[in-house]
Structures are given as C-alpha cells and as structure tokens.
Steps between C-alpha positions, in 0.01 A plus 500: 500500500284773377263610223401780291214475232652519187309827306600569129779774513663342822893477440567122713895575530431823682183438711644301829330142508586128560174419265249560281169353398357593186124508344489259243152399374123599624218307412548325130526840310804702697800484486762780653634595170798631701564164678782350276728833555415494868642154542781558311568778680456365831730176393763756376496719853576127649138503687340219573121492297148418559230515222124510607158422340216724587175317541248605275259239663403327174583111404806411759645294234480747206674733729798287644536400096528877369706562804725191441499538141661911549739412755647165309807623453574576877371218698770416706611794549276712718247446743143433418234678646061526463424859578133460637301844554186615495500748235456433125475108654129336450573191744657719807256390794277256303374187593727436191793664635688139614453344175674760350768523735577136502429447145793751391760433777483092437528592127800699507642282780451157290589670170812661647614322749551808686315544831274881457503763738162628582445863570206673656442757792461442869138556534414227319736202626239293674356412164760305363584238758478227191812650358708593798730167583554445110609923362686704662392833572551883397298703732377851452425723818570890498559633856517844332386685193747789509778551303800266664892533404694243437452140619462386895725208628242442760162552297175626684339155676212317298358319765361161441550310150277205582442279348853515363732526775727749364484703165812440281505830401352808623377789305523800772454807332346615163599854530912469517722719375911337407784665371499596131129489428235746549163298487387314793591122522391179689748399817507150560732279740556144370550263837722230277848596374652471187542086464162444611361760247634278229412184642166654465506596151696215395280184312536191671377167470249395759631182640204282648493222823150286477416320808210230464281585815293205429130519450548708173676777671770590369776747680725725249795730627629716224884610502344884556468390851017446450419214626138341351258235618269444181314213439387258208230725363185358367184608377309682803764541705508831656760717720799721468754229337194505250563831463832493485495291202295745325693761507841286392284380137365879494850583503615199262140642269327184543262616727246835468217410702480680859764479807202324732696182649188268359673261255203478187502409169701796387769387735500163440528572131775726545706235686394246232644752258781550673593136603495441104734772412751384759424076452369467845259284663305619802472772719798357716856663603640505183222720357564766819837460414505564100194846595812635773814475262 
C-alpha cells in the first residue's frame, strides 16, 4: 500500500495510490478547511483514508476533543493518527513531552475505541519507549532529499525502529513526484494490507480477562492483545501502574494533576470521583476494568 499527502488541488482518481491520510485539526484553533472534500474525494477514488491531528503541544485533552469533535463524522472509517513534530509544537522534547503524548493517544483511544497511530521521525524513536507496545507506528526517515519519481516497491532501508519493532508505515520520501500532479508529494509504504487497514480503523469493543494475582495485584489482558499487572492503588503508592492510572482518568477528565506515578490527593480524589460516577467501590479490578473500556 502506498501514500501520497493529500495537497489542495490534488485530483485522487488520477494520482496512483492505495491511500491517503489527510490533515484534519492542529492545536484547538485549525482545522484543514479543505479536509471534508479531501475525504470525500479519497472515499470516492475507492482509497482507503487516514486523518491526522497535529500537535500543537497545549492541553492533551483539549486537543484529542477538537480533534475528535472535527472528525465525528468519520470515526470508523479511517485511521487515526497524532502527528508529533517539533515545529509550531511547545511540548516536543519537554520534560512534558510524555504527558502529552499519553494524555491524547489514551483519550482518543478510550473515546473511540479505535487504537491511534503515532507518527514521528527516526531520530527521535528512543524517546517514546512508553508508547511503543500499545500504538503502532508511522515512521519518517528521508534517505534522500532530491526530487524522486514515482513510488519504490523496495523503499530505501531505515535502519532500526526501536523501541517499536517495526514501523507500520513508512514515510520514505518527501520530495516524490506521481503521475498527474506537478507538486512534490510524500511516498509512504504501508506494511499491512487492505483487511488489516480496516481492522485498524474500525471501533471495537475492548473485551477484558481479570486475573486475581492475590495480594492486591490484579492481572488484566485486554482483547487488543496488552496485557497489565496493576494493583489496588492507595494513597502513597507509587510506580508505573500508578502512572498508568493517571493517564486512563486524564483521558476519562477526572484527573489534571501531573503524570508522576505518586498516587496524592489529586489522584485519590480523581478515583473517588470517578468510582462515584460509575457506582464503584474501591480501587479493585472492576475500576481498571470500567477506566480500559
């Protein structure tokens, strides 16, 4: 499967392509203003569609709400993806940068039901280890700035991808040239075919196994193949399930404190909060269950 980027006076029935993923919403101001005739015209030339948010690096969950709230209408239908950059992006390479990262992927993820592709370039891949065994990936790495013609069956290598093990998809060139368009375009090879595209775009319901442990420790496999230990969180406990659980109420907007795995009284507040809303007890299995639907 390939890709082109999708610019404004690009005809989609005469430019060759299996896909396209178009700019939807930057920030909480932008949105492409073009973006509704785009997908309609990628869904009439019978390509399959992604739609991407470009990080402005402000609140996580303002963002993954504007971004959720333009692409409504299409969830389900295309591919989901967090553009994260440096430019025009105030969290890119902060101390900050994981709360943001995690904060928008676990909202769209929980809100959709759709699992988020995350896209950033190769030099940076050893930063987001958190993320790599939950979204898949769409690496960019540009063997060549020249001018290139038409796509490459075999793209130029990219080396190493850890932590992910593979990218998904693979942006090769930025400087392509294809048939019936005279600007230059993105290349990208997409390493699933057709079926598995959808599967990806397509909402599901996350199905969860809970296996009591004992001693409070609780382990959860989700149908999405992530397997969790977490534990029965209290006040003072500390550690990356803590963490974890942050970032699920973050995503649920229970919780605005910081990402810091140290369960305080903003924590424990926000799981009192949330037990209320959803009639549940204690910290057990059936609250990590109700945060991972």
């Amino acid at each position: 499967l390939m890709y082109q980027v999708i610019k404004s006076t690009i005809n989609l029935a005469k430019v060759p392509g299996d896909f396209v993923i178009i700019k939807a919403t930057q920030g909480t101001t932008y949105v492409n203003s073009a973006m509704v005739r785009q997908y309609e015209s990628a869904k009439t030339a019978g390509k399959l569609i992604g739609l991407y948010h470009y990080a402005g690096g402000g609140d996580p969950i303002a963002e993954a709400n504007f971004f959720l709230k333009t692409i409504k209408n299409y969830i389900g239908t295309a591919i989901l993806v967090l553009d994260w950059e440096g430019a025009q992006n105030a969290k890119f390479g902060s101390s900050s940068e994981q709360s943001y990262i995690t904060g928008w992927m676990n909202k769209v993820c929980t809100t959709t039901n759709v699992t988020p592709f995350f896209y950033t370039y190769k030099s940076v891949l050893s930063r987001f280890k958190y993320i790599a065994n939950k979204y898949p990936l769409w690496l960019a790495y540009y063997s060549s700035n020249s001018i290139q013609n038409g796509y490459r069956v075999t793209p130029p290598g990219y080396g190493s991808s850890s932590p992910w093990s593979s990218p998904t998809i693979y942006q090769y060139f930025s400087n392509g040239r294809l048939a019936n368009y005279t600007g230059s375009l993105d290349l990208n090879i997409a390493y699933i075919d057709k079926s598995q595209w959808i599967k990806f775009q397509t909402q599901h319901k996350i199905e969860i196994e809970v296996k009591d442990m004992n001693n409070g420790t609780y382990q959860i496999k989700a149908s999405n193949g992530t397997t969790y230990t977490l534990i029965d969180v209290k006040y003072g406990t500390k550690g990356e399930e803590v963490k974890f659980l942050e970032q699920l109420l973050q995503a649920k907007g229970f919780y605005k404190g910081s990402i810091d795995g140290i369960a305080g009284h903003q924590l424990m507040t926000a799981i009192a909060n949330y037990q209320a809303s959803k009639n549940l007890a204690v910290c057990d299995e059936n609250t990590w269950k109700s945060l991972l639907q």
